[in-house]
């Protein structure tokens, strides 16, 4: 994962680089560092978050060029030696790296044979030395980068400074994101546009296998053959990528409360005068296909389970795959499959791997993503944006609801049956009501479960898909181990884990499944479980903990997910953990 930033010619490089790293720390926060040129390359780095780095970097830095990095460890533990920036043996090359070099061991052996040695365990230090090795033998820095691109296997976004060129920054990209921000008399680089948007609205997005040279007034980009590439300037507006908390204490809370406006924005974007505005060719491709495959990870995979069911109800056969599973045993069921990828970030390495396989097999693909300009947005055949606005909290909330909502609209458009539009409009006041009036009840459950080590979520059909997402959300932010179980599967094994006072949270929002779910509740209660029920009015009983007004049952992931998200949020806040940055995780999973 990791976040990188860099600037040239900017009047306050310390401010840009450190604030930029703070903005990017959703990508990793094990350790952080900066490097700049002032009569030689100077480096400040340490284990810990960017806030700590801010304390150790001098206030009065004088430089024209600076790079910075916030790390999510892949090679080597988080310690000072492994923290970026990394400098080469002869101190010529200093760089920050996001990505994973797959053949770093071979490259390391090669460099050892050339009398290089290493102070840490990272693949990134090896890249710095490889560039230096070529540079010292040929004295041409751009040519050294081109040679490295041929040798290195894996993913990298690199911002590089060379002690012989104090006014120039060098960049290289493959598989990991890198964006250039163009200013007037200054230029920036970063992993995404968010650190730069305060200072410029003009960006250049690099493609894979591109490298280049940046000065404060110019940007040159080359392809892998060394041919200069003409890049177009992309404009982005501040609203779409602003990290402003807007008065909320945490991003997770802010983002949960943006769910209603996210649904409205999707309706405004994909529906005009009661009719769908989806691209006709895309709809035809979906209609003509005899099988729809979904590929995604984590929360996005959970939304594919719901979306797949929508298409199945319209008579389409579907399959849903976890990207990291499918990539190692790819199958293309049906005679004419159509492939839908889902990714909030649009940068998930497991999914990019799948896309490569899809392309090698000459299939088209559609990406549903929240990030216009991301790798998957640019490289899939079709793209539909989620329009959820930037999601900063590591735990995905509004993007999940946006994915499910968009899949409901798309399935409906393919079936030529615009019923979902009315249903979605009808649930908006209900979500508002949950968000304004249900918090005390949710907090009661949060207080009751916060000290538990294990718990279970139960549901059937759409409520089971919702349980899976509720369970993932709770475990990733509150560190309570939780598992989602389809009600009917209980007695096939998991019920063995139910003991006196084991918490079991049950969703019953679907009248088709209410009866067997009540049976499941009796089964776990008979073994001592402490049950918390979230039900709709139609199927509720007096003892249920939270009762929600009735709504079209297939929208439980759109409506009741707010309750599940608040629950995860409040438990975590009660436990005093960092809800926006849970341990060991990062927002954009750019390593496999
Ligand atoms: C959980 C969460 C992750 C992501 C997963 C895929 O809250 O956010 O499970 O859903 O890492 O990420 P994207 O959707 O960016 O491909």
PDB file of C-alpha atoms in Angstrom, residues 118-392:
ATOM      1  CA  UNK A 118      22.004  -3.213   2.328  1.00  0.00           C
ATOM      2  CA  UNK A 119      20.988  -1.660   5.632  1.00  0.00           C
ATOM      3  CA  UNK A 120      17.381  -2.948   5.716  1.00  0.00           C
ATOM      4  CA  UNK A 121      15.036  -5.627   4.421  1.00  0.00           C
ATOM      5  CA  UNK A 122      12.921  -3.724   1.895  1.00  0.00           C
ATOM      6  CA  UNK A 123      12.574  -4.273  -1.808  1.00  0.00           C
ATOM      7  CA  UNK A 124      12.597  -0.471  -2.185  1.00  0.00           C
ATOM      8  CA  UNK A 125      16.199  -0.086  -0.998  1.00  0.00           C
ATOM      9  CA  UNK A 126      17.157  -2.541  -3.719  1.00  0.00           C
ATOM     10  CA  UNK A 127      15.486  -0.372  -6.369  1.00  0.00           C
ATOM     11  CA  UNK A 128      17.461   2.702  -5.201  1.00  0.00           C
ATOM     12  CA  UNK A 129      20.685   0.734  -5.571  1.00  0.00           C
ATOM     13  CA  UNK A 130      19.750  -0.734  -8.946  1.00  0.00           C
ATOM     14  CA  UNK A 131      19.100   2.741 -10.348  1.00  0.00           C
ATOM     15  CA  UNK A 132      22.417   3.913  -8.891  1.00  0.00           C
ATOM     16  CA  UNK A 133      24.259   0.931 -10.327  1.00  0.00           C
ATOM     17  CA  UNK A 134      23.068   1.729 -13.884  1.00  0.00           C
ATOM     18  CA  UNK A 135      23.542   5.459 -13.357  1.00  0.00           C
ATOM     19  CA  UNK A 136      27.148   5.084 -12.196  1.00  0.00           C
ATOM     20  CA  UNK A 137      28.005   2.788 -15.085  1.00  0.00           C
ATOM     21  CA  UNK A 138      26.401   4.936 -17.827  1.00  0.00           C
ATOM     22  CA  UNK A 139      25.954   8.402 -16.350  1.00  0.00           C
ATOM     23  CA  UNK A 140      22.482   8.803 -17.895  1.00  0.00           C
ATOM     24  CA  UNK A 141      19.757   8.950 -15.273  1.00  0.00           C
ATOM     25  CA  UNK A 142      16.776   8.596 -17.639  1.00  0.00           C
ATOM     26  CA  UNK A 143      18.374   5.635 -19.346  1.00  0.00           C
ATOM     27  CA  UNK A 144      18.999   4.047 -15.941  1.00  0.00           C
ATOM     28  CA  UNK A 145      15.279   4.300 -15.157  1.00  0.00           C
ATOM     29  CA  UNK A 146      14.379   2.725 -18.500  1.00  0.00           C
ATOM     30  CA  UNK A 147      16.785  -0.168 -17.813  1.00  0.00           C
ATOM     31  CA  UNK A 148      15.278  -0.662 -14.352  1.00  0.00           C
ATOM     32  CA  UNK A 149      11.810  -0.892 -15.864  1.00  0.00           C
ATOM     33  CA  UNK A 150      12.971  -3.825 -17.956  1.00  0.00           C
ATOM     34  CA  UNK A 151      14.545  -5.575 -14.975  1.00  0.00           C
ATOM     35  CA  UNK A 152      11.996  -4.969 -12.197  1.00  0.00           C
ATOM     36  CA  UNK A 153       8.978  -7.250 -11.929  1.00  0.00           C
ATOM     37  CA  UNK A 154       6.030  -6.282  -9.792  1.00  0.00           C
ATOM     38  CA  UNK A 155       4.396  -3.000  -8.907  1.00  0.00           C
ATOM     39  CA  UNK A 156       5.921   0.359  -8.225  1.00  0.00           C
ATOM     40  CA  UNK A 157       5.190   4.036  -8.066  1.00  0.00           C
ATOM     41  CA  UNK A 158       8.472   5.797  -7.408  1.00  0.00           C
ATOM     42  CA  UNK A 159       9.444   9.399  -6.705  1.00  0.00           C
ATOM     43  CA  UNK A 160      13.212   9.677  -7.007  1.00  0.00           C
ATOM     44  CA  UNK A 161      15.799  12.358  -6.342  1.00  0.00           C
ATOM     45  CA  UNK A 162      19.384  12.210  -7.563  1.00  0.00           C
ATOM     46  CA  UNK A 163      22.124  14.177  -5.792  1.00  0.00           C
ATOM     47  CA  UNK A 164      23.570  15.243  -9.182  1.00  0.00           C
ATOM     48  CA  UNK A 165      20.244  16.850 -10.258  1.00  0.00           C
ATOM     49  CA  UNK A 166      18.992  18.907  -7.314  1.00  0.00           C
ATOM     50  CA  UNK A 167      16.382  20.665  -9.471  1.00  0.00           C
ATOM     51  CA  UNK A 168      14.820  17.545 -10.981  1.00  0.00           C
ATOM     52  CA  UNK A 169      12.612  14.749  -9.719  1.00  0.00           C
ATOM     53  CA  UNK A 170      12.317  11.416 -11.506  1.00  0.00           C
ATOM     54  CA  UNK A 171       9.307   9.138 -11.523  1.00  0.00           C
ATOM     55  CA  UNK A 172       8.496   5.588 -12.576  1.00  0.00           C
ATOM     56  CA  UNK A 173       5.218   3.728 -12.486  1.00  0.00           C
ATOM     57  CA  UNK A 174       3.896   0.233 -12.965  1.00  0.00           C
ATOM     58  CA  UNK A 175       0.831  -1.190 -11.257  1.00  0.00           C
ATOM     59  CA  UNK A 176       0.719   1.334  -8.382  1.00  0.00           C
ATOM     60  CA  UNK A 177      -0.915   4.741  -8.756  1.00  0.00           C
ATOM     61  CA  UNK A 178       1.030   7.949  -9.391  1.00  0.00           C
ATOM     62  CA  UNK A 179      -0.439  11.337 -10.236  1.00  0.00           C
ATOM     63  CA  UNK A 180       1.360  14.580 -11.133  1.00  0.00           C
ATOM     64  CA  UNK A 181      -0.153  17.909 -10.048  1.00  0.00           C
ATOM     65  CA  UNK A 182       0.779  20.870 -12.289  1.00  0.00           C
ATOM     66  CA  UNK A 183       1.203  24.275 -10.684  1.00  0.00           C
ATOM     67  CA  UNK A 184       2.439  27.660 -11.844  1.00  0.00           C
ATOM     68  CA  UNK A 185       6.194  27.527 -11.212  1.00  0.00           C
ATOM     69  CA  UNK A 186       5.893  24.375  -9.127  1.00  0.00           C
ATOM     70  CA  UNK A 187       4.900  20.732  -9.618  1.00  0.00           C
ATOM     71  CA  UNK A 188       3.790  17.930  -7.347  1.00  0.00           C
ATOM     72  CA  UNK A 189       3.551  14.163  -7.371  1.00  0.00           C
ATOM     73  CA  UNK A 190       1.411  11.950  -5.116  1.00  0.00           C
ATOM     74  CA  UNK A 191      -0.317   8.589  -4.925  1.00  0.00           C
ATOM     75  CA  UNK A 192      -3.619  10.334  -5.578  1.00  0.00           C
ATOM     76  CA  UNK A 193      -4.826  13.863  -6.173  1.00  0.00           C
ATOM     77  CA  UNK A 194      -6.030  14.527  -2.608  1.00  0.00           C
ATOM     78  CA  UNK A 195      -2.814  16.079  -1.166  1.00  0.00           C
ATOM     79  CA  UNK A 196      -2.495  18.393  -4.194  1.00  0.00           C
ATOM     80  CA  UNK A 197      -6.064  19.598  -4.685  1.00  0.00           C
ATOM     81  CA  UNK A 198      -5.604  22.553  -2.304  1.00  0.00           C
ATOM     82  CA  UNK A 199      -2.944  23.987  -4.617  1.00  0.00           C
ATOM     83  CA  UNK A 200      -3.911  22.923  -8.146  1.00  0.00           C
ATOM     84  CA  UNK A 201      -6.836  21.488 -10.101  1.00  0.00           C
ATOM     85  CA  UNK A 202      -4.731  20.241 -13.069  1.00  0.00           C
ATOM     86  CA  UNK A 203      -3.394  16.698 -13.022  1.00  0.00           C
ATOM     87  CA  UNK A 204      -1.553  14.190 -15.173  1.00  0.00           C
ATOM     88  CA  UNK A 205      -2.232  10.520 -14.535  1.00  0.00           C
ATOM     89  CA  UNK A 206       0.578   8.146 -15.414  1.00  0.00           C
ATOM     90  CA  UNK A 207      -0.001   4.816 -17.113  1.00  0.00           C
ATOM     91  CA  UNK A 208       1.840   1.624 -16.295  1.00  0.00           C
ATOM     92  CA  UNK A 209       5.351   1.305 -17.709  1.00  0.00           C
ATOM     93  CA  UNK A 210       5.881   5.035 -17.879  1.00  0.00           C
ATOM     94  CA  UNK A 211       8.742   7.030 -16.392  1.00  0.00           C
ATOM     95  CA  UNK A 212       9.738  10.651 -16.507  1.00  0.00           C
ATOM     96  CA  UNK A 213      11.455  13.796 -15.331  1.00  0.00           C
ATOM     97  CA  UNK A 214       9.817  16.720 -13.565  1.00  0.00           C
ATOM     98  CA  UNK A 215      11.230  20.190 -12.933  1.00  0.00           C
ATOM     99  CA  UNK A 216       9.383  23.080 -11.335  1.00  0.00           C
ATOM    100  CA  UNK A 217       8.262  24.253 -14.796  1.00  0.00           C
ATOM    101  CA  UNK A 218       8.107  21.092 -16.902  1.00  0.00           C
ATOM    102  CA  UNK A 219       6.934  17.487 -17.019  1.00  0.00           C
ATOM    103  CA  UNK A 220       8.352  14.934 -19.445  1.00  0.00           C
ATOM    104  CA  UNK A 221       6.926  11.406 -19.594  1.00  0.00           C
ATOM    105  CA  UNK A 222       8.355   8.472 -21.576  1.00  0.00           C
ATOM    106  CA  UNK A 223       7.056   5.008 -22.411  1.00  0.00           C
ATOM    107  CA  UNK A 224       9.032   1.811 -21.766  1.00  0.00           C
ATOM    108  CA  UNK A 225      10.871   2.253 -25.098  1.00  0.00           C
ATOM    109  CA  UNK A 226      12.014   5.722 -24.155  1.00  0.00           C
ATOM    110  CA  UNK A 227       9.610   7.460 -26.542  1.00  0.00           C
ATOM    111  CA  UNK A 228       8.193  10.739 -25.224  1.00  0.00           C
ATOM    112  CA  UNK A 229       4.461  10.496 -24.482  1.00  0.00           C
ATOM    113  CA  UNK A 230       2.012  13.401 -24.782  1.00  0.00           C
ATOM    114  CA  UNK A 231      -0.086  13.485 -21.620  1.00  0.00           C
ATOM    115  CA  UNK A 232      -3.378  15.279 -21.284  1.00  0.00           C
ATOM    116  CA  UNK A 233      -4.219  17.511 -18.338  1.00  0.00           C
ATOM    117  CA  UNK A 234      -7.159  16.310 -16.256  1.00  0.00           C
ATOM    118  CA  UNK A 235      -9.194  18.780 -14.177  1.00  0.00           C
ATOM    119  CA  UNK A 236     -10.527  17.691 -10.782  1.00  0.00           C
ATOM    120  CA  UNK A 237     -12.709  19.686  -8.401  1.00  0.00           C
ATOM    121  CA  UNK A 238     -11.972  20.064  -4.694  1.00  0.00           C
ATOM    122  CA  UNK A 239     -15.411  18.899  -3.504  1.00  0.00           C
ATOM    123  CA  UNK A 240     -14.992  15.414  -4.969  1.00  0.00           C
ATOM    124  CA  UNK A 241     -11.715  14.744  -3.141  1.00  0.00           C
ATOM    125  CA  UNK A 242     -11.798  16.996  -0.099  1.00  0.00           C
ATOM    126  CA  UNK A 243     -10.792  15.369   3.198  1.00  0.00           C
ATOM    127  CA  UNK A 244     -12.675  17.958   5.269  1.00  0.00           C
ATOM    128  CA  UNK A 245     -14.348  16.316   8.290  1.00  0.00           C
ATOM    129  CA  UNK A 246     -17.124  18.946   8.139  1.00  0.00           C
ATOM    130  CA  UNK A 247     -17.506  19.044  11.924  1.00  0.00           C
ATOM    131  CA  UNK A 248     -17.743  15.265  12.411  1.00  0.00           C
ATOM    132  CA  UNK A 249     -15.413  13.642  14.960  1.00  0.00           C
ATOM    133  CA  UNK A 250     -14.553  10.778  12.584  1.00  0.00           C
ATOM    134  CA  UNK A 251     -14.724  10.006   8.866  1.00  0.00           C
ATOM    135  CA  UNK A 252     -16.593   6.762   9.485  1.00  0.00           C
ATOM    136  CA  UNK A 253     -19.468   8.613  11.143  1.00  0.00           C
ATOM    137  CA  UNK A 254     -19.478  11.323   8.458  1.00  0.00           C
ATOM    138  CA  UNK A 255     -19.483   8.704   5.721  1.00  0.00           C
ATOM    139  CA  UNK A 256     -22.331   6.682   7.257  1.00  0.00           C
ATOM    140  CA  UNK A 257     -24.358   9.881   7.407  1.00  0.00           C
ATOM    141  CA  UNK A 258     -23.610  10.600   3.749  1.00  0.00           C
ATOM    142  CA  UNK A 259     -25.452   7.420   2.721  1.00  0.00           C
ATOM    143  CA  UNK A 260     -28.778   9.125   1.869  1.00  0.00           C
ATOM    144  CA  UNK A 261     -27.106  11.769  -0.308  1.00  0.00           C
ATOM    145  CA  UNK A 262     -25.066   9.039  -2.011  1.00  0.00           C
ATOM    146  CA  UNK A 263     -28.246   7.205  -3.003  1.00  0.00           C
ATOM    147  CA  UNK A 264     -29.808  10.471  -4.220  1.00  0.00           C
ATOM    148  CA  UNK A 265     -26.731  11.277  -6.294  1.00  0.00           C
ATOM    149  CA  UNK A 266     -26.845   7.845  -7.939  1.00  0.00           C
ATOM    150  CA  UNK A 267     -30.508   8.320  -8.786  1.00  0.00           C
ATOM    151  CA  UNK A 268     -29.762  11.767 -10.238  1.00  0.00           C
ATOM    152  CA  UNK A 269     -26.833  10.425 -12.253  1.00  0.00           C
ATOM    153  CA  UNK A 270     -28.314   7.239 -13.682  1.00  0.00           C
ATOM    154  CA  UNK A 271     -32.003   8.196 -14.006  1.00  0.00           C
ATOM    155  CA  UNK A 272     -33.472  11.069 -16.050  1.00  0.00           C
ATOM    156  CA  UNK A 273     -37.239  11.584 -16.314  1.00  0.00           C
ATOM    157  CA  UNK A 274     -37.885   8.135 -14.862  1.00  0.00           C
ATOM    158  CA  UNK A 275     -35.632   6.431 -17.447  1.00  0.00           C
ATOM    159  CA  UNK A 276     -32.196   4.903 -17.049  1.00  0.00           C
ATOM    160  CA  UNK A 277     -29.299   6.724 -18.675  1.00  0.00           C
ATOM    161  CA  UNK A 278     -26.868   3.797 -18.747  1.00  0.00           C
ATOM    162  CA  UNK A 279     -24.824   3.390 -21.895  1.00  0.00           C
ATOM    163  CA  UNK A 280     -26.947   1.421 -24.398  1.00  0.00           C
ATOM    164  CA  UNK A 281     -24.029  -0.677 -25.632  1.00  0.00           C
ATOM    165  CA  UNK A 282     -23.245  -1.708 -22.070  1.00  0.00           C
ATOM    166  CA  UNK A 283     -26.880  -2.655 -21.425  1.00  0.00           C
ATOM    167  CA  UNK A 284     -26.970  -4.679 -24.635  1.00  0.00           C
ATOM    168  CA  UNK A 285     -23.794  -6.515 -23.681  1.00  0.00           C
ATOM    169  CA  UNK A 286     -25.353  -7.413 -20.338  1.00  0.00           C
ATOM    170  CA  UNK A 287     -28.609  -8.476 -21.979  1.00  0.00           C
ATOM    171  CA  UNK A 288     -26.857 -10.607 -24.612  1.00  0.00           C
ATOM    172  CA  UNK A 289     -24.602 -12.359 -22.095  1.00  0.00           C
ATOM    173  CA  UNK A 290     -25.719 -15.737 -20.801  1.00  0.00           C
ATOM    174  CA  UNK A 291     -23.824 -15.427 -17.529  1.00  0.00           C
ATOM    175  CA  UNK A 292     -22.676 -12.528 -15.359  1.00  0.00           C
ATOM    176  CA  UNK A 293     -19.495 -12.977 -13.344  1.00  0.00           C
ATOM    177  CA  UNK A 294     -18.699 -10.680 -10.431  1.00  0.00           C
ATOM    178  CA  UNK A 295     -15.171 -10.340  -9.086  1.00  0.00           C
ATOM    179  CA  UNK A 296     -14.282  -8.249  -6.023  1.00  0.00           C
ATOM    180  CA  UNK A 297     -12.688  -8.265  -2.560  1.00  0.00           C
ATOM    181  CA  UNK A 298     -13.907  -7.660   1.001  1.00  0.00           C
ATOM    182  CA  UNK A 299     -16.853  -5.320   1.293  1.00  0.00           C
ATOM    183  CA  UNK A 300     -17.067  -4.983  -2.485  1.00  0.00           C
ATOM    184  CA  UNK A 301     -17.380  -8.769  -2.713  1.00  0.00           C
ATOM    185  CA  UNK A 302     -20.266  -8.581  -0.235  1.00  0.00           C
ATOM    186  CA  UNK A 303     -22.049  -6.083  -2.479  1.00  0.00           C
ATOM    187  CA  UNK A 304     -21.542  -8.459  -5.424  1.00  0.00           C
ATOM    188  CA  UNK A 305     -23.475 -11.139  -3.496  1.00  0.00           C
ATOM    189  CA  UNK A 306     -26.455  -8.802  -3.229  1.00  0.00           C
ATOM    190  CA  UNK A 307     -26.115  -7.492  -6.795  1.00  0.00           C
ATOM    191  CA  UNK A 308     -25.739 -10.985  -8.198  1.00  0.00           C
ATOM    192  CA  UNK A 309     -29.002 -11.983  -6.548  1.00  0.00           C
ATOM    193  CA  UNK A 310     -30.708  -8.987  -8.220  1.00  0.00           C
ATOM    194  CA  UNK A 311     -29.670 -10.240 -11.649  1.00  0.00           C
ATOM    195  CA  UNK A 312     -30.666 -13.810 -10.737  1.00  0.00           C
ATOM    196  CA  UNK A 313     -34.163 -12.627  -9.856  1.00  0.00           C
ATOM    197  CA  UNK A 314     -34.397 -11.306 -13.406  1.00  0.00           C
ATOM    198  CA  UNK A 315     -33.437 -14.738 -14.737  1.00  0.00           C
ATOM    199  CA  UNK A 316     -29.703 -14.240 -15.332  1.00  0.00           C
ATOM    200  CA  UNK A 317     -27.263 -16.850 -14.156  1.00  0.00           C
ATOM    201  CA  UNK A 318     -24.384 -15.377 -12.157  1.00  0.00           C
ATOM    202  CA  UNK A 319     -21.279 -16.315 -10.220  1.00  0.00           C
ATOM    203  CA  UNK A 320     -19.414 -14.244  -7.663  1.00  0.00           C
ATOM    204  CA  UNK A 321     -15.702 -14.630  -7.028  1.00  0.00           C
ATOM    205  CA  UNK A 322     -13.234 -13.298  -4.513  1.00  0.00           C
ATOM    206  CA  UNK A 323     -10.523 -11.740  -6.693  1.00  0.00           C
ATOM    207  CA  UNK A 324      -7.548 -13.340  -4.944  1.00  0.00           C
ATOM    208  CA  UNK A 325      -9.176 -16.768  -5.323  1.00  0.00           C
ATOM    209  CA  UNK A 326     -10.281 -16.397  -8.941  1.00  0.00           C
ATOM    210  CA  UNK A 327      -6.909 -15.061 -10.104  1.00  0.00           C
ATOM    211  CA  UNK A 328      -5.182 -18.371  -9.318  1.00  0.00           C
ATOM    212  CA  UNK A 329      -7.799 -20.589 -10.935  1.00  0.00           C
ATOM    213  CA  UNK A 330      -9.597 -18.414 -13.486  1.00  0.00           C
ATOM    214  CA  UNK A 331     -12.808 -19.761 -14.993  1.00  0.00           C
ATOM    215  CA  UNK A 332     -15.232 -18.171 -17.455  1.00  0.00           C
ATOM    216  CA  UNK A 333     -18.566 -19.957 -16.998  1.00  0.00           C
ATOM    217  CA  UNK A 334     -21.263 -19.878 -19.681  1.00  0.00           C
ATOM    218  CA  UNK A 335     -20.915 -19.407 -23.418  1.00  0.00           C
ATOM    219  CA  UNK A 336     -20.998 -15.644 -23.357  1.00  0.00           C
ATOM    220  CA  UNK A 337     -20.054 -14.369 -19.913  1.00  0.00           C
ATOM    221  CA  UNK A 338     -19.946 -10.698 -19.026  1.00  0.00           C
ATOM    222  CA  UNK A 339     -17.621  -9.657 -16.209  1.00  0.00           C
ATOM    223  CA  UNK A 340     -18.373  -7.032 -13.570  1.00  0.00           C
ATOM    224  CA  UNK A 341     -15.554  -5.923 -11.258  1.00  0.00           C
ATOM    225  CA  UNK A 342     -16.361  -3.927  -8.136  1.00  0.00           C
ATOM    226  CA  UNK A 343     -13.827  -1.770  -6.300  1.00  0.00           C
ATOM    227  CA  UNK A 344     -14.310   1.340  -4.226  1.00  0.00           C
ATOM    228  CA  UNK A 345     -10.692   2.445  -4.720  1.00  0.00           C
ATOM    229  CA  UNK A 346     -10.226   1.177  -8.256  1.00  0.00           C
ATOM    230  CA  UNK A 347      -6.645   0.310  -7.246  1.00  0.00           C
ATOM    231  CA  UNK A 348      -6.974  -3.078  -5.533  1.00  0.00           C
ATOM    232  CA  UNK A 349      -4.020  -5.173  -6.675  1.00  0.00           C
ATOM    233  CA  UNK A 350      -5.902  -8.496  -6.514  1.00  0.00           C
ATOM    234  CA  UNK A 351      -8.488  -7.114  -8.898  1.00  0.00           C
ATOM    235  CA  UNK A 352      -5.920  -5.570 -11.228  1.00  0.00           C
ATOM    236  CA  UNK A 353      -4.375  -9.027 -11.455  1.00  0.00           C
ATOM    237  CA  UNK A 354      -7.803 -10.416 -12.461  1.00  0.00           C
ATOM    238  CA  UNK A 355      -8.267  -7.703 -15.078  1.00  0.00           C
ATOM    239  CA  UNK A 356      -4.974  -8.701 -16.675  1.00  0.00           C
ATOM    240  CA  UNK A 357      -6.240 -12.286 -16.994  1.00  0.00           C
ATOM    241  CA  UNK A 358      -9.616 -11.083 -18.332  1.00  0.00           C
ATOM    242  CA  UNK A 359      -7.858  -9.047 -21.020  1.00  0.00           C
ATOM    243  CA  UNK A 360      -5.497 -11.888 -21.937  1.00  0.00           C
ATOM    244  CA  UNK A 361      -8.604 -13.985 -22.571  1.00  0.00           C
ATOM    245  CA  UNK A 362     -10.151 -11.226 -24.706  1.00  0.00           C
ATOM    246  CA  UNK A 363     -13.165 -10.574 -22.488  1.00  0.00           C
ATOM    247  CA  UNK A 364     -14.708  -7.189 -21.897  1.00  0.00           C
ATOM    248  CA  UNK A 365     -15.297  -5.907 -18.372  1.00  0.00           C
ATOM    249  CA  UNK A 366     -17.282  -3.354 -16.431  1.00  0.00           C
ATOM    250  CA  UNK A 367     -15.887  -1.718 -13.297  1.00  0.00           C
ATOM    251  CA  UNK A 368     -18.066  -0.185 -10.610  1.00  0.00           C
ATOM    252  CA  UNK A 369     -15.748   2.193  -8.754  1.00  0.00           C
ATOM    253  CA  UNK A 370     -15.802   5.302  -6.644  1.00  0.00           C
ATOM    254  CA  UNK A 371     -12.545   6.562  -8.098  1.00  0.00           C
ATOM    255  CA  UNK A 372     -12.620   8.116 -11.533  1.00  0.00           C
ATOM    256  CA  UNK A 373      -9.168   7.996 -13.122  1.00  0.00           C
ATOM    257  CA  UNK A 374      -8.096   4.968 -11.051  1.00  0.00           C
ATOM    258  CA  UNK A 375      -6.287   2.057 -12.682  1.00  0.00           C
ATOM    259  CA  UNK A 376      -9.449  -0.060 -12.966  1.00  0.00           C
ATOM    260  CA  UNK A 377     -11.532   2.873 -14.171  1.00  0.00           C
ATOM    261  CA  UNK A 378      -9.053   3.526 -16.946  1.00  0.00           C
ATOM    262  CA  UNK A 379      -8.429  -0.053 -17.968  1.00  0.00           C
ATOM    263  CA  UNK A 380     -11.823  -1.781 -17.924  1.00  0.00           C
ATOM    264  CA  UNK A 381     -13.948  -1.656 -21.070  1.00  0.00           C
ATOM    265  CA  UNK A 382     -16.826   0.073 -19.288  1.00  0.00           C
ATOM    266  CA  UNK A 383     -16.939   2.034 -16.065  1.00  0.00           C
ATOM    267  CA  UNK A 384     -19.778   3.183 -13.840  1.00  0.00           C
ATOM    268  CA  UNK A 385     -18.839   5.573 -11.052  1.00  0.00           C
ATOM    269  CA  UNK A 386     -20.355   5.235  -7.584  1.00  0.00           C
ATOM    270  CA  UNK A 387     -20.465   8.999  -7.002  1.00  0.00           C
ATOM    271  CA  UNK A 388     -20.211   8.452  -3.236  1.00  0.00           C
ATOM    272  CA  UNK A 389     -17.650  11.240  -2.766  1.00  0.00           C
ATOM    273  CA  UNK A 390     -14.260  10.351  -1.340  1.00  0.00           C
ATOM    274  CA  UNK A 391     -14.334   7.680   1.358  1.00  0.00           C
ATOM    275  CA  UNK A 392     -11.481   8.245   3.821  1.00  0.00           C
TER     276      UNK A 392
END
